[in-house]
Amino acid sequence: MKDELSYLLGRTARGHISRRAFMGRAAALGVSAALANTMLAQAVRAEGPKKGGLIRLGMAGGESTNSLDPALAASEVPMQVSFTWGEMLVDVNADGSINYRLAEEVSSSPDAKEWKFKIRKGVEFHNGKTVTAEDVVETLKRHTDEKSKSGALGIVQGISEMKADGDMVTLTLKDANADLPYLMADYHLMIQPGGGFDNPAAGIGAGPYKITVNEPGVRYGFEKFANYFDDTIGHADQVEILVINDGTARSAALQSGQVHMINRLDPKIIELLKRSPGVRIEAVPGRGHYVFIMRTQTEPFLNNDLRMALKYAINRKEMVEKILGGYGHVGNDFPINSAYPMFDDTIEQREYDPEKAKEYYKKSGHDGSPIILDTAPGAFPGAVEAAQLFQESAKACGIPLEIKRDPDDGYWSDVWNKAPFCASYWGGRPVQDQMYTTAYLSTADWNDTQFQNEKFDSLLLAARGELDATKRKAMYSEMAHLVRDEGGVIVPMFNDFLSGVSDQIQGWEADPNQELMNGRAQVRCWLA
Amino acid sequence: MKLHPVANLLVQRIALGLLLLLAVSVLIFAGTQLLPGDVAQAILGQSATPQALANLREQLGLNDPAHVRYFRWLGGVLQGDLGKALSNGQDIASAMGGRLWNTMFLAFWAAVISVPLAIMLGLIAVRYQGRWPDKVISAVTLSTISLPEFVVGYIAMFLLAVKYRVFTSVSMVYDGMSFGDRIHAIALPVLVLVLVVLAHMMRMTRAAILNVMQSAYVETAELKGLRPFTIIARHAFPNAIAPIVNVVMLNLAYLVVGVVVVEVVFVYPGMGQFLVDHVAKRDIPVVQACGLVFAAVYIGLNMLADVISILSNPRLRHPK
């Protein structure tokens, strides 16, 4: 039996037998599906990647207004496109460790204020120029310039001095930051020749593929860059990214074999999609989460008892079941989950508790007038339905919620960060510090809950410069408690990244950083 | 010099059309000024600093009064300069040109199939009025028009792309594609568009001809012993052309300006999605340019309908 199984494994790994057929025969040999899956993954890895072919992605999250300038990337398609032609100093591995790319070594001074990045030698840009320390410094400088409108401005602002010396880049920070390498893994910070000052949207980088077609909102084409420095990735000869914003059209394209991978599957159709041959679903727990935001400095949410009442009046498990179709995990009213390094898993899970909700609501002395909750279909997938579930569960606690449904158009400029109570989402960040700094530090632009807590702020700054992991973890735990028990955010759920992948694709790895293997599926996978 | 009355009428129509287009350009300009939110704020997003806002307003000339901006824009348009997109800096004329060409390509093939088909079906329906062919034609076309076009699209996609894999569900077309590949790619959207516009034109053909069929000269033709189909096609149809042309043009205009849903469902890179994306980003110059093109198509086609109606009327062609 063992021989037959290993024979089958070899055949499947080489692509002679379909994955589905293998699973069927393995089951006939008495091997459980889970075990067969693991064995298959190992066999495929042992067989090694196959080179060549054209990998095609069908993706939501692209518009005809997109630019190739990595500083302006703000949705899924521009990000995926940047990861195909671009290369950064460092990247983050699936397990949360640092993946050295253009920097081959990173070191810091003991106070975590001065950081040195040693630039890899002999790496070429697509235009034939060698990647130097100057290119890196120029790139970072461009992102510090307000005029470049970079999405990474908040990250590079903390650097007070940048210096290139030989193959060494030295960055001096205003305040200590033990997470700097993670910040440099931000997807806007693609290293460009000369920093990209001449033509930021040229699409020339040091990544595995050269861009050949740029039709914003429609299609992007790439061919392998012959002089790419790393031959462990970039297996296909060509890559194509098609923008397919309609969900049904996207899954039809996958089912009919026109694309190999699609992003953002609707949980509602997963059971149907599972039944179609040649396609598998990859559900990857990530750091992204859906939130209801209470503005803590705005009436009626000045009162923490009212905030607590609402936190107890939401049924998180029901939402994970009904809104995410089970593809996700319950949240605990702070923005961190087990996908983050240094997560404290001993913090008690908050449950739906009508008794406590009633108690807090009474204590708050709220006048009983309806509390307005703003929501829109685009606030997060299922946001209107989630608000309705919240309204029902709160009603059972005697708390009157009134749903105000807004149009998607203008929601992020007119409602979010303005209305006292609204639905929203966060994509998650690689490390806790970045998540808290972006949205919970009292002075942050995107502090959408208006969280003002001196103790929290000082803990955040202290943790940032703390190189002792145990102490740091304890600080993050304390901060989590502060946000959970005093903050204005209700986190009902963390959503999985749901992707549809053709059986022709091999080398898939679950990566919690971003969807489609942190934007690199087209580079890290290969065709069977 | 005295113009032929028909030429006179045509000149009048064209002048009116141009005047209308000018009026529409004022409306488009005013409409885009009324979009909620400050343009500069919309472009820069939440992270805008007051200085950046002021710079951008200056750069876009937003500090000038509206009429000055209108004439500056109109002047550019008349010289073929539509400006640059605010969102990604692309030249609007070239970015929109490709999209417009795609939209026209799709509309052309949908029209080539649907217009003769609708008229033919209309003629057959009149010939067998009240009998089963008439009823079948009406029932089928009315049910395809009653379903929303995305439903028709999804059904076609499910059957012909996913289940039997005859056509592709992604109708993306691009430069360097052979003509045959292009036609294969757009087969499904063309099919859906044909089904959507067929009923309206068919019903109008049927109604217009039935109207004429009551006339005395049709009775004369019958008494002469002509075959029923010859009477309909040779004698009744020419007199029903005016109303039919009008409804055909309305549907052609729809094929150009109203197919955003079909474009999205089949991922076709046409004008509709292009416009929607730029409205969402408050990319005003692009929205204005698209609006103007759509208005020109609409006015142009309606003008053409008028002209054909005039020319098809012997009383106007041969004045006493």
PDB file of N, CA, C and O in Angstrom, chain A residues 62-67 72 146 149 215-219 242-244 246 248-249 252-253 255-258 409 412 416 446, chain B residues 44 46 49 87-88 90 99 154 157 161-162 165 168-170 172-174 264-265 267 269 273-274 277-278 280-283:
ATOM      1  N   GLY A  62      -9.216  46.796  -8.757  1.00  0.00           N
ATOM      2  CA  GLY A  62      -8.462  47.615  -9.698  1.00  0.00           C
ATOM      3  C   GLY A  62      -9.398  48.567 -10.409  1.00  0.00           C
ATOM      4  O   GLY A  62     -10.557  48.232 -10.637  1.00  0.00           O
ATOM      5  N   GLU A  63      -8.934  49.759 -10.727  1.00  0.00           N
ATOM      6  CA  GLU A  63      -9.769  50.752 -11.402  1.00  0.00           C
ATOM      7  C   GLU A  63      -8.985  51.340 -12.575  1.00  0.00           C
ATOM      8  O   GLU A  63      -7.755  51.291 -12.578  1.00  0.00           O
ATOM      9  N   SER A  64      -9.717  51.932 -13.529  1.00  0.00           N
ATOM     10  CA  SER A  64      -9.004  52.554 -14.653  1.00  0.00           C
ATOM     11  C   SER A  64      -8.226  53.776 -14.205  1.00  0.00           C
ATOM     12  O   SER A  64      -7.474  54.357 -14.981  1.00  0.00           O
ATOM     13  N   THR A  65      -8.406  54.201 -12.952  1.00  0.00           N
ATOM     14  CA  THR A  65      -7.690  55.370 -12.455  1.00  0.00           C
ATOM     15  C   THR A  65      -6.334  54.999 -11.842  1.00  0.00           C
ATOM     16  O   THR A  65      -5.610  55.879 -11.398  1.00  0.00           O
ATOM     17  N   ASN A  66      -5.987  53.717 -11.778  1.00  0.00           N
ATOM     18  CA  ASN A  66      -4.751  53.301 -11.109  1.00  0.00           C
ATOM     19  C   ASN A  66      -3.506  53.761 -11.854  1.00  0.00           C
ATOM     20  O   ASN A  66      -3.502  53.870 -13.070  1.00  0.00           O
ATOM     21  N   SER A  67      -2.455  53.993 -11.058  1.00  0.00           N
ATOM     22  CA  SER A  67      -1.171  54.379 -11.620  1.00  0.00           C
ATOM     23  C   SER A  67      -0.149  53.296 -11.279  1.00  0.00           C
ATOM     24  O   SER A  67      -0.355  52.517 -10.351  1.00  0.00           O
ATOM     25  N   LEU A  72       1.389  55.385  -4.783  1.00  0.00           N
ATOM     26  CA  LEU A  72      -0.051  55.643  -4.820  1.00  0.00           C
ATOM     27  C   LEU A  72      -0.870  54.371  -4.698  1.00  0.00           C
ATOM     28  O   LEU A  72      -2.101  54.420  -4.677  1.00  0.00           O
ATOM     29  N   GLU A 146       5.955  65.300   0.638  1.00  0.00           N
ATOM     30  CA  GLU A 146       4.488  65.405   0.683  1.00  0.00           C
ATOM     31  C   GLU A 146       3.890  65.336  -0.716  1.00  0.00           C
ATOM     32  O   GLU A 146       2.810  64.795  -0.920  1.00  0.00           O
ATOM     33  N   LYS A 149       2.587  62.174  -2.386  1.00  0.00           N
ATOM     34  CA  LYS A 149       1.320  61.614  -1.891  1.00  0.00           C
ATOM     35  C   LYS A 149       1.459  60.137  -1.531  1.00  0.00           C
ATOM     36  O   LYS A 149       0.554  59.341  -1.795  1.00  0.00           O
ATOM     37  N   GLU A 215      -2.587  48.403 -18.810  1.00  0.00           N
ATOM     38  CA  GLU A 215      -3.891  48.994 -19.108  1.00  0.00           C
ATOM     39  C   GLU A 215      -4.650  49.076 -17.792  1.00  0.00           C
ATOM     40  O   GLU A 215      -5.256  48.102 -17.363  1.00  0.00           O
ATOM     41  N   PRO A 216      -4.600  50.249 -17.106  1.00  0.00           N
ATOM     42  CA  PRO A 216      -5.193  50.361 -15.774  1.00  0.00           C
ATOM     43  C   PRO A 216      -6.656  49.934 -15.795  1.00  0.00           C
ATOM     44  O   PRO A 216      -7.405  50.288 -16.700  1.00  0.00           O
ATOM     45  N   GLY A 217      -7.030  49.157 -14.792  1.00  0.00           N
ATOM     46  CA  GLY A 217      -8.426  48.742 -14.684  1.00  0.00           C
ATOM     47  C   GLY A 217      -8.797  47.635 -15.639  1.00  0.00           C
ATOM     48  O   GLY A 217      -9.935  47.188 -15.648  1.00  0.00           O
ATOM     49  N   VAL A 218      -7.865  47.176 -16.470  1.00  0.00           N
ATOM     50  CA  VAL A 218      -8.199  46.132 -17.437  1.00  0.00           C
ATOM     51  C   VAL A 218      -7.222  44.959 -17.316  1.00  0.00           C
ATOM     52  O   VAL A 218      -7.628  43.854 -16.944  1.00  0.00           O
ATOM     53  N   ARG A 219      -5.948  45.200 -17.564  1.00  0.00           N
ATOM     54  CA  ARG A 219      -5.035  44.085 -17.751  1.00  0.00           C
ATOM     55  C   ARG A 219      -3.599  44.551 -17.563  1.00  0.00           C
ATOM     56  O   ARG A 219      -3.238  45.669 -17.948  1.00  0.00           O
ATOM     57  N   LEU A 242      -5.565  40.100 -14.707  1.00  0.00           N
ATOM     58  CA  LEU A 242      -6.772  40.668 -15.295  1.00  0.00           C
ATOM     59  C   LEU A 242      -7.609  41.278 -14.186  1.00  0.00           C
ATOM     60  O   LEU A 242      -7.765  40.669 -13.127  1.00  0.00           O
ATOM     61  N   VAL A 243      -8.144  42.461 -14.411  1.00  0.00           N
ATOM     62  CA  VAL A 243      -8.996  43.092 -13.408  1.00  0.00           C
ATOM     63  C   VAL A 243     -10.431  42.639 -13.657  1.00  0.00           C
ATOM     64  O   VAL A 243     -11.008  42.936 -14.700  1.00  0.00           O
ATOM     65  N   ILE A 244     -10.972  41.866 -12.717  1.00  0.00           N
ATOM     66  CA  ILE A 244     -12.351  41.381 -12.835  1.00  0.00           C
ATOM     67  C   ILE A 244     -13.059  41.746 -11.534  1.00  0.00           C
ATOM     68  O   ILE A 244     -13.004  41.006 -10.557  1.00  0.00           O
ATOM     69  N   ASP A 246     -16.275  42.148 -10.858  1.00  0.00           N
ATOM     70  CA  ASP A 246     -17.544  41.490 -10.569  1.00  0.00           C
ATOM     71  C   ASP A 246     -17.284  40.084 -10.016  1.00  0.00           C
ATOM     72  O   ASP A 246     -16.588  39.285 -10.638  1.00  0.00           O
ATOM     73  N   THR A 248     -19.145  37.350  -9.577  1.00  0.00           N
ATOM     74  CA  THR A 248     -19.602  36.190 -10.347  1.00  0.00           C
ATOM     75  C   THR A 248     -18.713  35.972 -11.560  1.00  0.00           C
ATOM     76  O   THR A 248     -18.353  34.844 -11.895  1.00  0.00           O
ATOM     77  N   ALA A 249     -18.354  37.069 -12.229  1.00  0.00           N
ATOM     78  CA  ALA A 249     -17.495  36.961 -13.407  1.00  0.00           C
ATOM     79  C   ALA A 249     -16.140  36.379 -13.014  1.00  0.00           C
ATOM     80  O   ALA A 249     -15.556  35.587 -13.745  1.00  0.00           O
ATOM     81  N   ALA A 252     -16.516  32.656 -12.408  1.00  0.00           N
ATOM     82  CA  ALA A 252     -16.745  31.979 -13.694  1.00  0.00           C
ATOM     83  C   ALA A 252     -15.437  31.866 -14.467  1.00  0.00           C
ATOM     84  O   ALA A 252     -15.170  30.846 -15.103  1.00  0.00           O
ATOM     85  N   ALA A 253     -14.608  32.897 -14.398  1.00  0.00           N
ATOM     86  CA  ALA A 253     -13.326  32.865 -15.105  1.00  0.00           C
ATOM     87  C   ALA A 253     -12.428  31.770 -14.537  1.00  0.00           C
ATOM     88  O   ALA A 253     -11.714  31.096 -15.277  1.00  0.00           O
ATOM     89  N   GLN A 255     -13.555  28.990 -12.921  1.00  0.00           N
ATOM     90  CA  GLN A 255     -14.166  27.697 -13.220  1.00  0.00           C
ATOM     91  C   GLN A 255     -13.956  27.296 -14.671  1.00  0.00           C
ATOM     92  O   GLN A 255     -13.806  26.129 -14.981  1.00  0.00           O
ATOM     93  N   SER A 256     -13.974  28.282 -15.574  1.00  0.00           N
ATOM     94  CA  SER A 256     -13.834  27.938 -16.983  1.00  0.00           C
ATOM     95  C   SER A 256     -12.368  27.902 -17.394  1.00  0.00           C
ATOM     96  O   SER A 256     -12.056  27.759 -18.563  1.00  0.00           O
ATOM     97  N   GLY A 257     -11.454  28.028 -16.422  1.00  0.00           N
ATOM     98  CA  GLY A 257     -10.044  27.841 -16.709  1.00  0.00           C
ATOM     99  C   GLY A 257      -9.366  29.023 -17.391  1.00  0.00           C
ATOM    100  O   GLY A 257      -8.274  28.890 -17.905  1.00  0.00           O
ATOM    101  N   GLN A 258     -10.012  30.194 -17.394  1.00  0.00           N
ATOM    102  CA  GLN A 258      -9.367  31.338 -18.041  1.00  0.00           C
ATOM    103  C   GLN A 258      -8.350  32.008 -17.142  1.00  0.00           C
ATOM    104  O   GLN A 258      -7.473  32.713 -17.619  1.00  0.00           O
ATOM    105  N   ASP A 409     -20.443  55.537  -2.396  1.00  0.00           N
ATOM    106  CA  ASP A 409     -19.761  56.699  -2.954  1.00  0.00           C
ATOM    107  C   ASP A 409     -19.641  57.774  -1.881  1.00  0.00           C
ATOM    108  O   ASP A 409     -20.647  58.257  -1.362  1.00  0.00           O
ATOM    109  N   TRP A 412     -16.030  56.896   2.564  1.00  0.00           N
ATOM    110  CA  TRP A 412     -14.742  57.065   3.273  1.00  0.00           C
ATOM    111  C   TRP A 412     -14.399  58.531   3.496  1.00  0.00           C
ATOM    112  O   TRP A 412     -13.612  58.852   4.364  1.00  0.00           O
ATOM    113  N   TRP A 416     -16.967  57.832   7.360  1.00  0.00           N
ATOM    114  CA  TRP A 416     -15.908  57.255   8.188  1.00  0.00           C
ATOM    115  C   TRP A 416     -15.040  58.364   8.769  1.00  0.00           C
ATOM    116  O   TRP A 416     -14.756  59.350   8.093  1.00  0.00           O
ATOM    117  N   TRP A 446      -5.506  58.646  11.522  1.00  0.00           N
ATOM    118  CA  TRP A 446      -6.575  57.678  11.323  1.00  0.00           C
ATOM    119  C   TRP A 446      -7.059  57.092  12.648  1.00  0.00           C
ATOM    120  O   TRP A 446      -7.550  55.977  12.695  1.00  0.00           O
TER     121      TRP A 446
ATOM    122  N   LEU B  44      -7.138  64.339  -3.129  1.00  0.00           N
ATOM    123  CA  LEU B  44      -6.065  64.084  -2.170  1.00  0.00           C
ATOM    124  C   LEU B  44      -6.453  63.103  -1.078  1.00  0.00           C
ATOM    125  O   LEU B  44      -5.596  62.509  -0.437  1.00  0.00           O
ATOM    126  N   GLN B  46      -8.181  61.590   2.558  1.00  0.00           N
ATOM    127  CA  GLN B  46      -8.262  62.007   3.962  1.00  0.00           C
ATOM    128  C   GLN B  46      -6.969  62.626   4.453  1.00  0.00           C
ATOM    129  O   GLN B  46      -6.963  63.429   5.369  1.00  0.00           O
ATOM    130  N   THR B  49      -3.166  67.728   3.504  1.00  0.00           N
ATOM    131  CA  THR B  49      -2.815  68.856   4.368  1.00  0.00           C
ATOM    132  C   THR B  49      -3.388  70.118   3.728  1.00  0.00           C
ATOM    133  O   THR B  49      -3.574  70.166   2.506  1.00  0.00           O
ATOM    134  N   SER B  87      -6.204  61.506 -11.860  1.00  0.00           N
ATOM    135  CA  SER B  87      -5.877  60.370 -11.005  1.00  0.00           C
ATOM    136  C   SER B  87      -4.561  59.716 -11.394  1.00  0.00           C
ATOM    137  O   SER B  87      -3.769  59.381 -10.527  1.00  0.00           O
ATOM    138  N   ASN B  88      -4.317  59.501 -12.687  1.00  0.00           N
ATOM    139  CA  ASN B  88      -3.075  58.822 -13.035  1.00  0.00           C
ATOM    140  C   ASN B  88      -2.275  59.541 -14.119  1.00  0.00           C
ATOM    141  O   ASN B  88      -1.335  58.984 -14.671  1.00  0.00           O
ATOM    142  N   GLN B  90      -2.729  60.161 -17.142  1.00  0.00           N
ATOM    143  CA  GLN B  90      -2.774  59.736 -18.544  1.00  0.00           C
ATOM    144  C   GLN B  90      -3.469  60.788 -19.385  1.00  0.00           C
ATOM    145  O   GLN B  90      -4.360  61.493 -18.907  1.00  0.00           O
ATOM    146  N   ARG B  99     -10.899  53.005 -25.306  1.00  0.00           N
ATOM    147  CA  ARG B  99     -12.143  52.530 -24.697  1.00  0.00           C
ATOM    148  C   ARG B  99     -13.327  52.778 -25.617  1.00  0.00           C
ATOM    149  O   ARG B  99     -14.205  51.939 -25.767  1.00  0.00           O
ATOM    150  N   TYR B 154     -25.377  36.328 -16.783  1.00  0.00           N
ATOM    151  CA  TYR B 154     -24.916  35.226 -15.944  1.00  0.00           C
ATOM    152  C   TYR B 154     -25.396  33.882 -16.478  1.00  0.00           C
ATOM    153  O   TYR B 154     -24.660  32.892 -16.447  1.00  0.00           O
ATOM    154  N   MET B 157     -23.336  33.051 -19.426  1.00  0.00           N
ATOM    155  CA  MET B 157     -21.992  32.733 -18.970  1.00  0.00           C
ATOM    156  C   MET B 157     -21.941  31.320 -18.399  1.00  0.00           C
ATOM    157  O   MET B 157     -21.059  30.526 -18.703  1.00  0.00           O
ATOM    158  N   ALA B 161     -20.032  29.351 -21.132  1.00  0.00           N
ATOM    159  CA  ALA B 161     -18.612  29.485 -20.787  1.00  0.00           C
ATOM    160  C   ALA B 161     -18.183  28.459 -19.750  1.00  0.00           C
ATOM    161  O   ALA B 161     -17.141  27.827 -19.882  1.00  0.00           O
ATOM    162  N   VAL B 162     -18.989  28.288 -18.699  1.00  0.00           N
ATOM    163  CA  VAL B 162     -18.560  27.400 -17.623  1.00  0.00           C
ATOM    164  C   VAL B 162     -18.937  25.952 -17.930  1.00  0.00           C
ATOM    165  O   VAL B 162     -18.121  25.045 -17.822  1.00  0.00           O
ATOM    166  N   ARG B 165     -18.239  25.506 -22.279  1.00  0.00           N
ATOM    167  CA  ARG B 165     -16.976  26.126 -22.682  1.00  0.00           C
ATOM    168  C   ARG B 165     -16.873  26.425 -24.182  1.00  0.00           C
ATOM    169  O   ARG B 165     -15.860  26.162 -24.815  1.00  0.00           O
ATOM    170  N   THR B 168     -15.713  32.380 -24.100  1.00  0.00           N
ATOM    171  CA  THR B 168     -15.028  32.743 -22.857  1.00  0.00           C
ATOM    172  C   THR B 168     -15.902  33.686 -22.038  1.00  0.00           C
ATOM    173  O   THR B 168     -16.641  34.491 -22.599  1.00  0.00           O
ATOM    174  N   SER B 169     -15.800  33.570 -20.716  1.00  0.00           N
ATOM    175  CA  SER B 169     -16.601  34.452 -19.865  1.00  0.00           C
ATOM    176  C   SER B 169     -15.929  35.804 -19.699  1.00  0.00           C
ATOM    177  O   SER B 169     -16.566  36.786 -19.375  1.00  0.00           O
ATOM    178  N   VAL B 170     -14.616  35.848 -19.897  1.00  0.00           N
ATOM    179  CA  VAL B 170     -13.902  37.127 -19.811  1.00  0.00           C
ATOM    180  C   VAL B 170     -13.727  37.653 -21.227  1.00  0.00           C
ATOM    181  O   VAL B 170     -13.011  37.075 -22.025  1.00  0.00           O
ATOM    182  N   MET B 172     -12.233  40.183 -22.428  1.00  0.00           N
ATOM    183  CA  MET B 172     -11.227  41.221 -22.528  1.00  0.00           C
ATOM    184  C   MET B 172     -10.631  41.247 -23.942  1.00  0.00           C
ATOM    185  O   MET B 172     -10.263  40.212 -24.477  1.00  0.00           O
ATOM    186  N   VAL B 173     -10.576  42.428 -24.549  1.00  0.00           N
ATOM    187  CA  VAL B 173      -9.922  42.547 -25.851  1.00  0.00           C
ATOM    188  C   VAL B 173      -8.737  43.490 -25.700  1.00  0.00           C
ATOM    189  O   VAL B 173      -8.745  44.343 -24.825  1.00  0.00           O
ATOM    190  N   TYR B 174      -7.718  43.294 -26.486  1.00  0.00           N
ATOM    191  CA  TYR B 174      -6.555  44.167 -26.382  1.00  0.00           C
ATOM    192  C   TYR B 174      -5.853  44.280 -27.728  1.00  0.00           C
ATOM    193  O   TYR B 174      -6.138  43.502 -28.648  1.00  0.00           O
ATOM    194  N   VAL B 264     -19.286  45.290 -17.156  1.00  0.00           N
ATOM    195  CA  VAL B 264     -18.746  44.820 -15.885  1.00  0.00           C
ATOM    196  C   VAL B 264     -18.848  43.300 -15.797  1.00  0.00           C
ATOM    197  O   VAL B 264     -17.896  42.622 -15.430  1.00  0.00           O
ATOM    198  N   VAL B 265     -20.007  42.766 -16.180  1.00  0.00           N
ATOM    199  CA  VAL B 265     -20.213  41.325 -16.063  1.00  0.00           C
ATOM    200  C   VAL B 265     -19.212  40.564 -16.925  1.00  0.00           C
ATOM    201  O   VAL B 265     -18.638  39.571 -16.496  1.00  0.00           O
ATOM    202  N   VAL B 267     -16.345  41.829 -18.120  1.00  0.00           N
ATOM    203  CA  VAL B 267     -15.011  42.407 -18.023  1.00  0.00           C
ATOM    204  C   VAL B 267     -14.566  42.962 -19.372  1.00  0.00           C
ATOM    205  O   VAL B 267     -13.466  42.711 -19.844  1.00  0.00           O
ATOM    206  N   PRO B 269     -13.446  46.013 -21.675  1.00  0.00           N
ATOM    207  CA  PRO B 269     -12.870  47.336 -21.420  1.00  0.00           C
ATOM    208  C   PRO B 269     -13.504  48.436 -22.270  1.00  0.00           C
ATOM    209  O   PRO B 269     -12.889  48.938 -23.200  1.00  0.00           O
ATOM    210  N   GLN B 273     -17.380  51.358 -17.793  1.00  0.00           N
ATOM    211  CA  GLN B 273     -16.597  51.142 -16.588  1.00  0.00           C
ATOM    212  C   GLN B 273     -15.579  52.271 -16.403  1.00  0.00           C
ATOM    213  O   GLN B 273     -15.307  52.705 -15.292  1.00  0.00           O
ATOM    214  N   PHE B 274     -15.052  52.750 -17.514  1.00  0.00           N
ATOM    215  CA  PHE B 274     -14.093  53.852 -17.503  1.00  0.00           C
ATOM    216  C   PHE B 274     -14.713  55.074 -16.833  1.00  0.00           C
ATOM    217  O   PHE B 274     -14.128  55.693 -15.949  1.00  0.00           O
ATOM    218  N   ASP B 277     -15.423  54.418 -12.949  1.00  0.00           N
ATOM    219  CA  ASP B 277     -14.196  54.509 -12.155  1.00  0.00           C
ATOM    220  C   ASP B 277     -13.796  55.959 -11.900  1.00  0.00           C
ATOM    221  O   ASP B 277     -13.377  56.317 -10.809  1.00  0.00           O
ATOM    222  N   HIS B 278     -13.931  56.782 -12.931  1.00  0.00           N
ATOM    223  CA  HIS B 278     -13.475  58.160 -12.771  1.00  0.00           C
ATOM    224  C   HIS B 278     -14.457  59.013 -11.990  1.00  0.00           C
ATOM    225  O   HIS B 278     -14.048  59.959 -11.328  1.00  0.00           O
ATOM    226  N   ALA B 280     -16.063  57.813  -9.435  1.00  0.00           N
ATOM    227  CA  ALA B 280     -15.767  57.438  -8.049  1.00  0.00           C
ATOM    228  C   ALA B 280     -14.547  58.187  -7.535  1.00  0.00           C
ATOM    229  O   ALA B 280     -14.460  58.503  -6.355  1.00  0.00           O
ATOM    230  N   LYS B 281     -13.588  58.454  -8.406  1.00  0.00           N
ATOM    231  CA  LYS B 281     -12.370  59.151  -7.983  1.00  0.00           C
ATOM    232  C   LYS B 281     -12.470  60.668  -8.157  1.00  0.00           C
ATOM    233  O   LYS B 281     -11.480  61.365  -7.993  1.00  0.00           O
ATOM    234  N   ARG B 282     -13.652  61.163  -8.563  1.00  0.00           N
ATOM    235  CA  ARG B 282     -13.851  62.597  -8.801  1.00  0.00           C
ATOM    236  C   ARG B 282     -12.839  63.136  -9.810  1.00  0.00           C
ATOM    237  O   ARG B 282     -12.302  64.223  -9.645  1.00  0.00           O
ATOM    238  N   ASP B 283     -12.565  62.324 -10.817  1.00  0.00           N
ATOM    239  CA  ASP B 283     -11.625  62.750 -11.851  1.00  0.00           C
ATOM    240  C   ASP B 283     -12.411  63.576 -12.872  1.00  0.00           C
ATOM    241  O   ASP B 283     -12.784  63.093 -13.939  1.00  0.00           O
TER     242      ASP B 283
END
